[in-house]
PDB file of C-alpha atoms and ligand atoms in Angstrom:
ATOM      1  CA  UNK M   1      23.030  20.013   5.506  1.00  0.00           C
ATOM      2  CA  UNK M   2      23.847  18.790   8.509  1.00  0.00           C
ATOM      3  CA  UNK M   3      25.901  15.423   8.241  1.00  0.00           C
ATOM      4  CA  UNK M   4      25.630  13.249  11.345  1.00  0.00           C
ATOM      5  CA  UNK M   5      28.292  10.060  11.829  1.00  0.00           C
ATOM      6  CA  UNK M   6      29.241   7.576  14.296  1.00  0.00           C
ATOM      7  CA  UNK M   7      29.334   4.098  15.424  1.00  0.00           C
ATOM      8  CA  UNK M   8      26.384   1.788  16.264  1.00  0.00           C
ATOM      9  CA  UNK M   9      23.822   2.643  19.066  1.00  0.00           C
ATOM     10  CA  UNK M  10      25.513   6.140  19.595  1.00  0.00           C
ATOM     11  CA  UNK M  11      21.854   7.428  19.247  1.00  0.00           C
ATOM     12  CA  UNK M  12      22.098   8.951  15.825  1.00  0.00           C
ATOM     13  CA  UNK M  13      18.591   8.238  14.540  1.00  0.00           C
ATOM     14  CA  UNK M  14      16.541   9.326  17.216  1.00  0.00           C
ATOM     15  CA  UNK M  15      18.811  12.847  17.691  1.00  0.00           C
ATOM     16  CA  UNK M  16      18.857  13.132  13.724  1.00  0.00           C
ATOM     17  CA  UNK M  17      15.253  13.183  13.662  1.00  0.00           C
ATOM     18  CA  UNK M  18      14.617  15.098  16.421  1.00  0.00           C
ATOM     19  CA  UNK M  19      17.514  17.508  14.923  1.00  0.00           C
ATOM     20  CA  UNK M  20      15.739  17.750  11.956  1.00  0.00           C
ATOM     21  CA  UNK M  21      12.016  18.403  13.740  1.00  0.00           C
ATOM     22  CA  UNK M  22      13.948  21.095  15.370  1.00  0.00           C
ATOM     23  CA  UNK M  23      15.499  22.747  12.391  1.00  0.00           C
ATOM     24  CA  UNK M  24      12.509  21.892   9.912  1.00  0.00           C
ATOM     25  CA  UNK M  25      14.988  19.830   7.630  1.00  0.00           C
ATOM     26  CA  UNK M  26      14.206  16.722   6.029  1.00  0.00           C
ATOM     27  CA  UNK M  27      15.453  13.896   8.032  1.00  0.00           C
ATOM     28  CA  UNK M  28      17.361  10.452   5.889  1.00  0.00           C
ATOM     29  CA  UNK M  29      18.800   7.511   7.837  1.00  0.00           C
ATOM     30  CA  UNK M  30      21.230   6.023   5.349  1.00  0.00           C
ATOM     31  CA  UNK M  31      21.520   2.923   7.667  1.00  0.00           C
ATOM     32  CA  UNK M  32      18.190   2.211   6.894  1.00  0.00           C
ATOM     33  CA  UNK M  33      19.030   1.996   2.930  1.00  0.00           C
ATOM     34  CA  UNK M  34      21.776  -0.127   3.636  1.00  0.00           C
ATOM     35  CA  UNK M  35      19.303  -2.541   5.585  1.00  0.00           C
ATOM     36  CA  UNK M  36      16.777  -2.117   2.705  1.00  0.00           C
ATOM     37  CA  UNK M  37      19.290  -3.733   0.429  1.00  0.00           C
ATOM     38  CA  UNK M  38      20.003  -6.588   3.005  1.00  0.00           C
ATOM     39  CA  UNK M  39      16.428  -7.186   3.446  1.00  0.00           C
ATOM     40  CA  UNK M  40      16.434  -7.362  -0.580  1.00  0.00           C
ATOM     41  CA  UNK M  41      19.591  -9.683  -1.075  1.00  0.00           C
ATOM     42  CA  UNK M  42      18.033 -11.780   1.990  1.00  0.00           C
ATOM     43  CA  UNK M  43      14.909 -12.110   0.169  1.00  0.00           C
ATOM     44  CA  UNK M  44      16.348 -13.962  -2.840  1.00  0.00           C
ATOM     45  CA  UNK M  45      19.270 -15.613  -0.673  1.00  0.00           C
ATOM     46  CA  UNK M  46      22.449 -13.674  -1.534  1.00  0.00           C
ATOM     47  CA  UNK M  47      24.765 -11.707   0.650  1.00  0.00           C
ATOM     48  CA  UNK M  48      27.987 -10.319   0.450  1.00  0.00           C
ATOM     49  CA  UNK M  49      30.007 -12.826  -0.942  1.00  0.00           C
ATOM     50  CA  UNK M  50      27.730 -12.630  -4.410  1.00  0.00           C
ATOM     51  CA  UNK M  51      29.467 -11.300  -7.693  1.00  0.00           C
ATOM     52  CA  UNK M  52      29.023  -7.652  -8.458  1.00  0.00           C
ATOM     53  CA  UNK M  53      27.160  -8.026 -11.091  1.00  0.00           C
ATOM     54  CA  UNK M  54      24.520 -10.047  -9.210  1.00  0.00           C
ATOM     55  CA  UNK M  55      24.277  -7.129  -6.515  1.00  0.00           C
ATOM     56  CA  UNK M  56      24.264  -4.789  -9.534  1.00  0.00           C
ATOM     57  CA  UNK M  57      21.166  -6.893 -10.870  1.00  0.00           C
ATOM     58  CA  UNK M  58      19.628  -6.192  -7.412  1.00  0.00           C
ATOM     59  CA  UNK M  59      20.212  -2.952  -7.024  1.00  0.00           C
ATOM     60  CA  UNK M  60      18.856  -2.236 -10.470  1.00  0.00           C
ATOM     61  CA  UNK M  61      15.612  -4.229  -9.395  1.00  0.00           C
ATOM     62  CA  UNK M  62      14.920  -2.627  -6.397  1.00  0.00           C
ATOM     63  CA  UNK M  63      13.597   0.896  -5.240  1.00  0.00           C
ATOM     64  CA  UNK M  64      14.105   2.025  -2.015  1.00  0.00           C
ATOM     65  CA  UNK M  65      11.534   4.516  -0.545  1.00  0.00           C
ATOM     66  CA  UNK M  66      12.253   6.726   2.811  1.00  0.00           C
ATOM     67  CA  UNK M  67       9.484   8.229   4.005  1.00  0.00           C
ATOM     68  CA  UNK M  68       9.502   9.738   7.551  1.00  0.00           C
ATOM     69  CA  UNK M  69      10.151   6.977   9.835  1.00  0.00           C
ATOM     70  CA  UNK M  70       9.233   4.316   7.298  1.00  0.00           C
ATOM     71  CA  UNK M  71      11.281   2.400   4.909  1.00  0.00           C
ATOM     72  CA  UNK M  72       9.781   0.844   1.666  1.00  0.00           C
ATOM     73  CA  UNK M  73      11.256  -1.721  -0.659  1.00  0.00           C
ATOM     74  CA  UNK M  74       9.642  -2.017  -3.809  1.00  0.00           C
ATOM     75  CA  UNK M  75       6.834   0.012  -2.377  1.00  0.00           C
ATOM     76  CA  UNK M  76       6.280  -2.422   0.754  1.00  0.00           C
ATOM     77  CA  UNK M  77       6.551  -1.551   4.423  1.00  0.00           C
ATOM     78  CA  UNK M  78      10.016  -3.316   5.809  1.00  0.00           C
ATOM     79  CA  UNK M  79      10.300  -0.465   8.912  1.00  0.00           C
ATOM     80  CA  UNK M  80       9.942  -3.757  10.956  1.00  0.00           C
ATOM     81  CA  UNK M  81      12.112  -5.947   9.570  1.00  0.00           C
ATOM     82  CA  UNK M  82      15.098  -3.884   8.978  1.00  0.00           C
ATOM     83  CA  UNK M  83      15.641  -3.652  12.532  1.00  0.00           C
ATOM     84  CA  UNK M  84      16.381  -7.351  13.209  1.00  0.00           C
ATOM     85  CA  UNK M  85      20.108  -7.544  14.462  1.00  0.00           C
ATOM     86  CA  UNK M  86      20.853 -10.040  11.435  1.00  0.00           C
ATOM     87  CA  UNK M  87      19.809  -7.329   9.282  1.00  0.00           C
ATOM     88  CA  UNK M  88      21.894  -4.811  10.771  1.00  0.00           C
ATOM     89  CA  UNK M  89      24.781  -7.459  10.407  1.00  0.00           C
ATOM     90  CA  UNK M  90      24.133  -8.162   6.634  1.00  0.00           C
ATOM     91  CA  UNK M  91      23.975  -4.510   6.136  1.00  0.00           C
ATOM     92  CA  UNK M  92      26.964  -3.889   7.277  1.00  0.00           C
ATOM     93  CA  UNK M  93      29.145  -6.621   5.494  1.00  0.00           C
ATOM     94  CA  UNK M  94      27.213  -5.512   2.069  1.00  0.00           C
ATOM     95  CA  UNK M  95      28.171  -1.750   2.919  1.00  0.00           C
ATOM     96  CA  UNK M  96      32.072  -3.186   2.509  1.00  0.00           C
ATOM     97  CA  UNK M  97      31.144  -3.887  -1.468  1.00  0.00           C
ATOM     98  CA  UNK M  98      32.265  -0.842  -3.241  1.00  0.00           C
ATOM     99  CA  UNK M  99      28.902  -1.664  -5.711  1.00  0.00           C
ATOM    100  CA  UNK M 100      26.673  -1.264  -3.211  1.00  0.00           C
ATOM    101  CA  UNK M 101      28.270   2.108  -1.489  1.00  0.00           C
ATOM    102  CA  UNK M 102      28.384   3.460  -5.032  1.00  0.00           C
ATOM    103  CA  UNK M 103      24.810   2.780  -5.927  1.00  0.00           C
ATOM    104  CA  UNK M 104      23.657   4.316  -2.382  1.00  0.00           C
ATOM    105  CA  UNK M 105      25.951   7.248  -2.487  1.00  0.00           C
ATOM    106  CA  UNK M 106      23.917   8.315  -5.727  1.00  0.00           C
ATOM    107  CA  UNK M 107      20.653   8.335  -4.247  1.00  0.00           C
ATOM    108  CA  UNK M 108      22.524   9.923  -1.060  1.00  0.00           C
ATOM    109  CA  UNK M 109      23.635  12.900  -2.843  1.00  0.00           C
ATOM    110  CA  UNK M 110      20.685  13.253  -4.903  1.00  0.00           C
ATOM    111  CA  UNK M 111      18.581  13.300  -1.815  1.00  0.00           C
ATOM    112  CA  UNK M 112      20.715  16.076   0.080  1.00  0.00           C
ATOM    113  CA  UNK M 113      21.396  18.148  -2.865  1.00  0.00           C
ATOM    114  CA  UNK M 114      18.998  20.417  -2.106  1.00  0.00           C
ATOM    115  CA  UNK M 115      20.209  21.100   1.180  1.00  0.00           C
ATOM    116  CA  UNK M 116      17.766  21.472   4.305  1.00  0.00           C
ATOM    117  CA  UNK M 117      18.371  17.515   5.160  1.00  0.00           C
ATOM    118  CA  UNK M 118      20.125  16.318   8.539  1.00  0.00           C
ATOM    119  CA  UNK M 119      21.485  12.640   7.205  1.00  0.00           C
ATOM    120  CA  UNK M 120      22.958  10.395   9.015  1.00  0.00           C
ATOM    121  CA  UNK M 121      25.429   7.682   8.825  1.00  0.00           C
ATOM    122  CA  UNK M 122      28.956   6.498   8.958  1.00  0.00           C
ATOM    123  CA  UNK M 123      30.687   8.293   5.464  1.00  0.00           C
ATOM    124  CA  UNK M 124      28.276  11.398   5.616  1.00  0.00           C
ATOM    125  CA  UNK M 125      30.851  13.757   6.378  1.00  0.00           C
ATOM    126  CA  UNK M 126      33.599  12.349   4.967  1.00  0.00           C
ATOM    127  CA  UNK M 127      32.339  11.017   1.754  1.00  0.00           C
ATOM    128  CA  UNK M 128      29.063  11.805   0.576  1.00  0.00           C
ATOM    129  CA  UNK M 129      28.767  15.558   1.654  1.00  0.00           C
ATOM    130  CA  UNK M 130      32.314  16.211   2.581  1.00  0.00           C
ATOM    131  CA  UNK M 131      31.492  20.246   2.163  1.00  0.00           C
ATOM    132  CA  UNK M 132      28.372  19.709   4.674  1.00  0.00           C
ATOM    133  CA  UNK M 133      27.417  22.936   6.497  1.00  0.00           C
ATOM    134  CA  UNK M 134      27.604  20.903   9.795  1.00  0.00           C
ATOM    135  CA  UNK M 135      28.810  17.697  10.740  1.00  0.00           C
ATOM    136  CA  UNK M 136      28.728  15.777  14.076  1.00  0.00           C
ATOM    137  CA  UNK M 137      30.274  12.769  15.000  1.00  0.00           C
ATOM    138  CA  UNK M 138      28.169  11.096  17.740  1.00  0.00           C
ATOM    139  CA  UNK M 139      29.620   8.483  19.713  1.00  0.00           C
ATOM    140  CA  UNK M 140      29.246   7.092  23.227  1.00  0.00           C
ATOM    141  CA  UNK M 141      31.138   4.400  25.192  1.00  0.00           C
ATOM    142  CA  UNK M 142      31.044   1.095  23.905  1.00  0.00           C
ATOM    143  CA  UNK M 143      29.190  -0.393  26.756  1.00  0.00           C
ATOM    144  CA  UNK M 144      26.476   2.137  27.092  1.00  0.00           C
ATOM    145  CA  UNK M 145      25.821   1.571  23.276  1.00  0.00           C
ATOM    146  CA  UNK M 146      25.129  -2.228  24.057  1.00  0.00           C
ATOM    147  CA  UNK M 147      22.990  -1.620  26.912  1.00  0.00           C
ATOM    148  CA  UNK M 148      21.044   0.849  25.351  1.00  0.00           C
ATOM    149  CA  UNK M 149      20.517  -1.713  21.853  1.00  0.00           C
ATOM    150  CA  UNK M 150      20.099  -4.449  24.138  1.00  0.00           C
ATOM    151  CA  UNK M 151      17.121  -2.279  26.118  1.00  0.00           C
ATOM    152  CA  UNK M 152      15.589  -1.816  22.819  1.00  0.00           C
ATOM    153  CA  UNK M 153      15.993  -5.383  21.639  1.00  0.00           C
ATOM    154  CA  UNK M 154      14.485  -6.497  24.653  1.00  0.00           C
ATOM    155  CA  UNK M 155      11.560  -4.167  24.662  1.00  0.00           C
ATOM    156  CA  UNK M 156      10.593  -5.879  21.265  1.00  0.00           C
ATOM    157  CA  UNK M 157      11.156  -9.167  22.959  1.00  0.00           C
ATOM    158  CA  UNK M 158      13.924 -10.311  20.964  1.00  0.00           C
ATOM    159  CA  UNK M 159      15.440 -13.181  22.950  1.00  0.00           C
ATOM    160  CA  UNK M 160      19.572 -12.205  23.265  1.00  0.00           C
ATOM    161  CA  UNK M 161      22.035 -11.512  25.937  1.00  0.00           C
ATOM    162  CA  UNK M 162      23.630  -8.361  26.559  1.00  0.00           C
ATOM    163  CA  UNK M 163      26.877  -9.953  26.262  1.00  0.00           C
ATOM    164  CA  UNK M 164      25.940 -10.711  22.842  1.00  0.00           C
ATOM    165  CA  UNK M 165      24.716  -7.379  21.830  1.00  0.00           C
ATOM    166  CA  UNK M 166      27.724  -5.819  22.765  1.00  0.00           C
ATOM    167  CA  UNK M 167      30.178  -8.601  20.753  1.00  0.00           C
ATOM    168  CA  UNK M 168      28.137  -8.079  17.747  1.00  0.00           C
ATOM    169  CA  UNK M 169      28.352  -4.274  18.392  1.00  0.00           C
ATOM    170  CA  UNK M 170      31.823  -4.370  18.582  1.00  0.00           C
ATOM    171  CA  UNK M 171      32.247  -7.009  15.028  1.00  0.00           C
ATOM    172  CA  UNK M 172      30.315  -4.483  13.474  1.00  0.00           C
ATOM    173  CA  UNK M 173      31.620  -1.488  14.603  1.00  0.00           C
ATOM    174  CA  UNK M 174      35.127  -2.657  13.505  1.00  0.00           C
ATOM    175  CA  UNK M 175      33.982  -3.822  10.213  1.00  0.00           C
ATOM    176  CA  UNK M 176      32.674  -0.535   9.486  1.00  0.00           C
ATOM    177  CA  UNK M 177      35.844   1.112  10.792  1.00  0.00           C
ATOM    178  CA  UNK M 178      38.296  -1.580   8.732  1.00  0.00           C
ATOM    179  CA  UNK M 179      36.485  -1.683   5.184  1.00  0.00           C
ATOM    180  CA  UNK M 180      38.627   0.008   2.731  1.00  0.00           C
ATOM    181  CA  UNK M 181      35.752   2.509   0.761  1.00  0.00           C
ATOM    182  CA  UNK M 182      34.447   5.109   3.016  1.00  0.00           C
ATOM    183  CA  UNK M 183      35.263   3.785   6.460  1.00  0.00           C
ATOM    184  CA  UNK M 184      33.837   4.905   9.433  1.00  0.00           C
ATOM    185  CA  UNK M 185      35.724   7.469  10.840  1.00  0.00           C
ATOM    186  CA  UNK M 186      35.185  11.566  12.353  1.00  0.00           C
ATOM    187  CA  UNK M 187      35.668  13.670   9.589  1.00  0.00           C
ATOM    188  CA  UNK M 188      38.512  16.635  11.048  1.00  0.00           C
ATOM    189  CA  UNK M 189      35.946  19.155  11.036  1.00  0.00           C
ATOM    190  CA  UNK M 190      33.492  17.124  12.579  1.00  0.00           C
ATOM    191  CA  UNK M 191      32.296  18.615  15.987  1.00  0.00           C
ATOM    192  CA  UNK M 192      32.247  15.550  18.600  1.00  0.00           C
ATOM    193  CA  UNK M 193      29.690  14.638  20.860  1.00  0.00           C
ATOM    194  CA  UNK M 194      29.616  11.961  23.630  1.00  0.00           C
ATOM    195  CA  UNK M 195      26.425  10.669  24.380  1.00  0.00           C
ATOM    196  CA  UNK M 196      27.318   8.596  27.223  1.00  0.00           C
ATOM    197  CA  UNK M 197      26.161  10.484  30.046  1.00  0.00           C
ATOM    198  CA  UNK M 198      23.146  12.497  27.991  1.00  0.00           C
ATOM    199  CA  UNK M 199      19.741  11.759  27.111  1.00  0.00           C
ATOM    200  CA  UNK M 200      18.581  12.371  23.523  1.00  0.00           C
ATOM    201  CA  UNK M 201      17.553  15.576  24.315  1.00  0.00           C
ATOM    202  CA  UNK M 202      20.556  17.125  25.851  1.00  0.00           C
ATOM    203  CA  UNK M 203      22.450  15.874  22.799  1.00  0.00           C
ATOM    204  CA  UNK M 204      19.853  17.365  20.447  1.00  0.00           C
ATOM    205  CA  UNK M 205      20.322  20.704  22.773  1.00  0.00           C
ATOM    206  CA  UNK M 206      23.978  20.155  22.223  1.00  0.00           C
ATOM    207  CA  UNK M 207      24.058  19.772  18.915  1.00  0.00           C
ATOM    208  CA  UNK M 208      21.455  23.045  18.618  1.00  0.00           C
ATOM    209  CA  UNK M 209      23.846  25.085  20.294  1.00  0.00           C
ATOM    210  CA  UNK M 210      26.584  24.079  18.298  1.00  0.00           C
ATOM    211  CA  UNK M 211      24.617  25.328  15.105  1.00  0.00           C
ATOM    212  CA  UNK M 212      23.544  28.412  16.593  1.00  0.00           C
ATOM    213  CA  UNK M 213      27.142  29.356  17.909  1.00  0.00           C
ATOM    214  CA  UNK M 214      28.697  28.398  14.313  1.00  0.00           C
ATOM    215  CA  UNK M 215      26.080  30.390  12.477  1.00  0.00           C
ATOM    216  CA  UNK M 216      26.511  33.454  14.728  1.00  0.00           C
ATOM    217  CA  UNK M 217      30.263  33.591  14.244  1.00  0.00           C
ATOM    218  CA  UNK M 218      29.421  33.423  10.359  1.00  0.00           C
ATOM    219  CA  UNK M 219      27.087  36.278  10.730  1.00  0.00           C
ATOM    220  CA  UNK M 220      29.990  38.048  12.653  1.00  0.00           C
TER     221      UNK M 220
HETATM  222  O1   DC T 301      22.877   2.695  10.839  1.00  0.00           O
HETATM  223  P1   DC T 301      22.738   1.493  11.077  1.00  0.00           P
HETATM  224  O2   DC T 301      23.421   0.626  11.862  1.00  0.00           O
HETATM  225  O3   DC T 301      21.318   1.345  10.583  1.00  0.00           O
HETATM  226  O4   DC T 301      23.372   0.950   9.682  1.00  0.00           O
HETATM  227  C1   DC T 301      23.588  -0.543   9.329  1.00  0.00           C
HETATM  228  C2   DC T 301      24.871  -0.470   8.547  1.00  0.00           C
HETATM  229  O5   DC T 301      24.772   0.070   7.299  1.00  0.00           O
HETATM  230  C3   DC T 301      26.148  -0.524   9.152  1.00  0.00           C
HETATM  231  O6   DC T 301      26.815  -1.070  10.213  1.00  0.00           O
HETATM  232  C4   DC T 301      27.175   0.409   8.260  1.00  0.00           C
HETATM  233  C5   DC T 301      26.438   0.410   7.011  1.00  0.00           C
HETATM  234  N1   DC T 301      26.226   2.006   6.326  1.00  0.00           N
HETATM  235  C6   DC T 301      27.180   2.407   6.017  1.00  0.00           C
HETATM  236  O7   DC T 301      28.413   1.798   5.379  1.00  0.00           O
HETATM  237  N2   DC T 301      27.162   4.033   5.577  1.00  0.00           N
HETATM  238  C7   DC T 301      26.132   4.613   6.017  1.00  0.00           C
HETATM  239  N3   DC T 301      26.435   5.775   5.784  1.00  0.00           N
HETATM  240  C8   DC T 301      25.234   3.902   6.988  1.00  0.00           C
HETATM  241  C9   DC T 301      25.278   2.585   7.606  1.00  0.00           C
END
């Protein structure tokens, strides 16, 4: 199990996907699972202020399937929808609700218990797999993260200003770090990689080098 945690826009998804490919591991983006719950909540007009029982009802009524880069909600492909900024925001707000975290925790534990998975999110190395063999905390300067996110959104034709993206990103990081249950934080035994001046290839290379180094020291 390789756990990769970190804030918004640090490049976790691309790095995790590439690392999984290099290792021949499965890849699981847990943020996409929270986003799928947000899409389901939005369909029926509920949000993070909704009562636990209603949220549980929603969670019981949906199936989330992560198939490589695609995410299916009740069998329907929602890969496009989950990348909307509004959905990221709602996912973050819903992820502060213990009832939501508890349901997704079970799915994530089941998906990773056999090993051979690169799992990325906010709490993988701290709460979901605290005994993961390898843990990375991937971060980058907040302005660089915002610029990357802005470029991604602009390429998809989104009408948004870079300053707005920066403000949203700061707000989401703050909320993810401040929530009571499984907040975003670096596990004490995580290897920190700062991608401010690195591209994806360099990040993956740095991760592979750390994995090989650790395996080498364990073998000796
Ligand atoms: O990684 P992402 O931006 O797609 O995640 C969307 C939100 O989901 C994020 O702001 C917080 C929440 N999340 C979480 O609380 N725990 C995770 N392991 C992954 C995501």
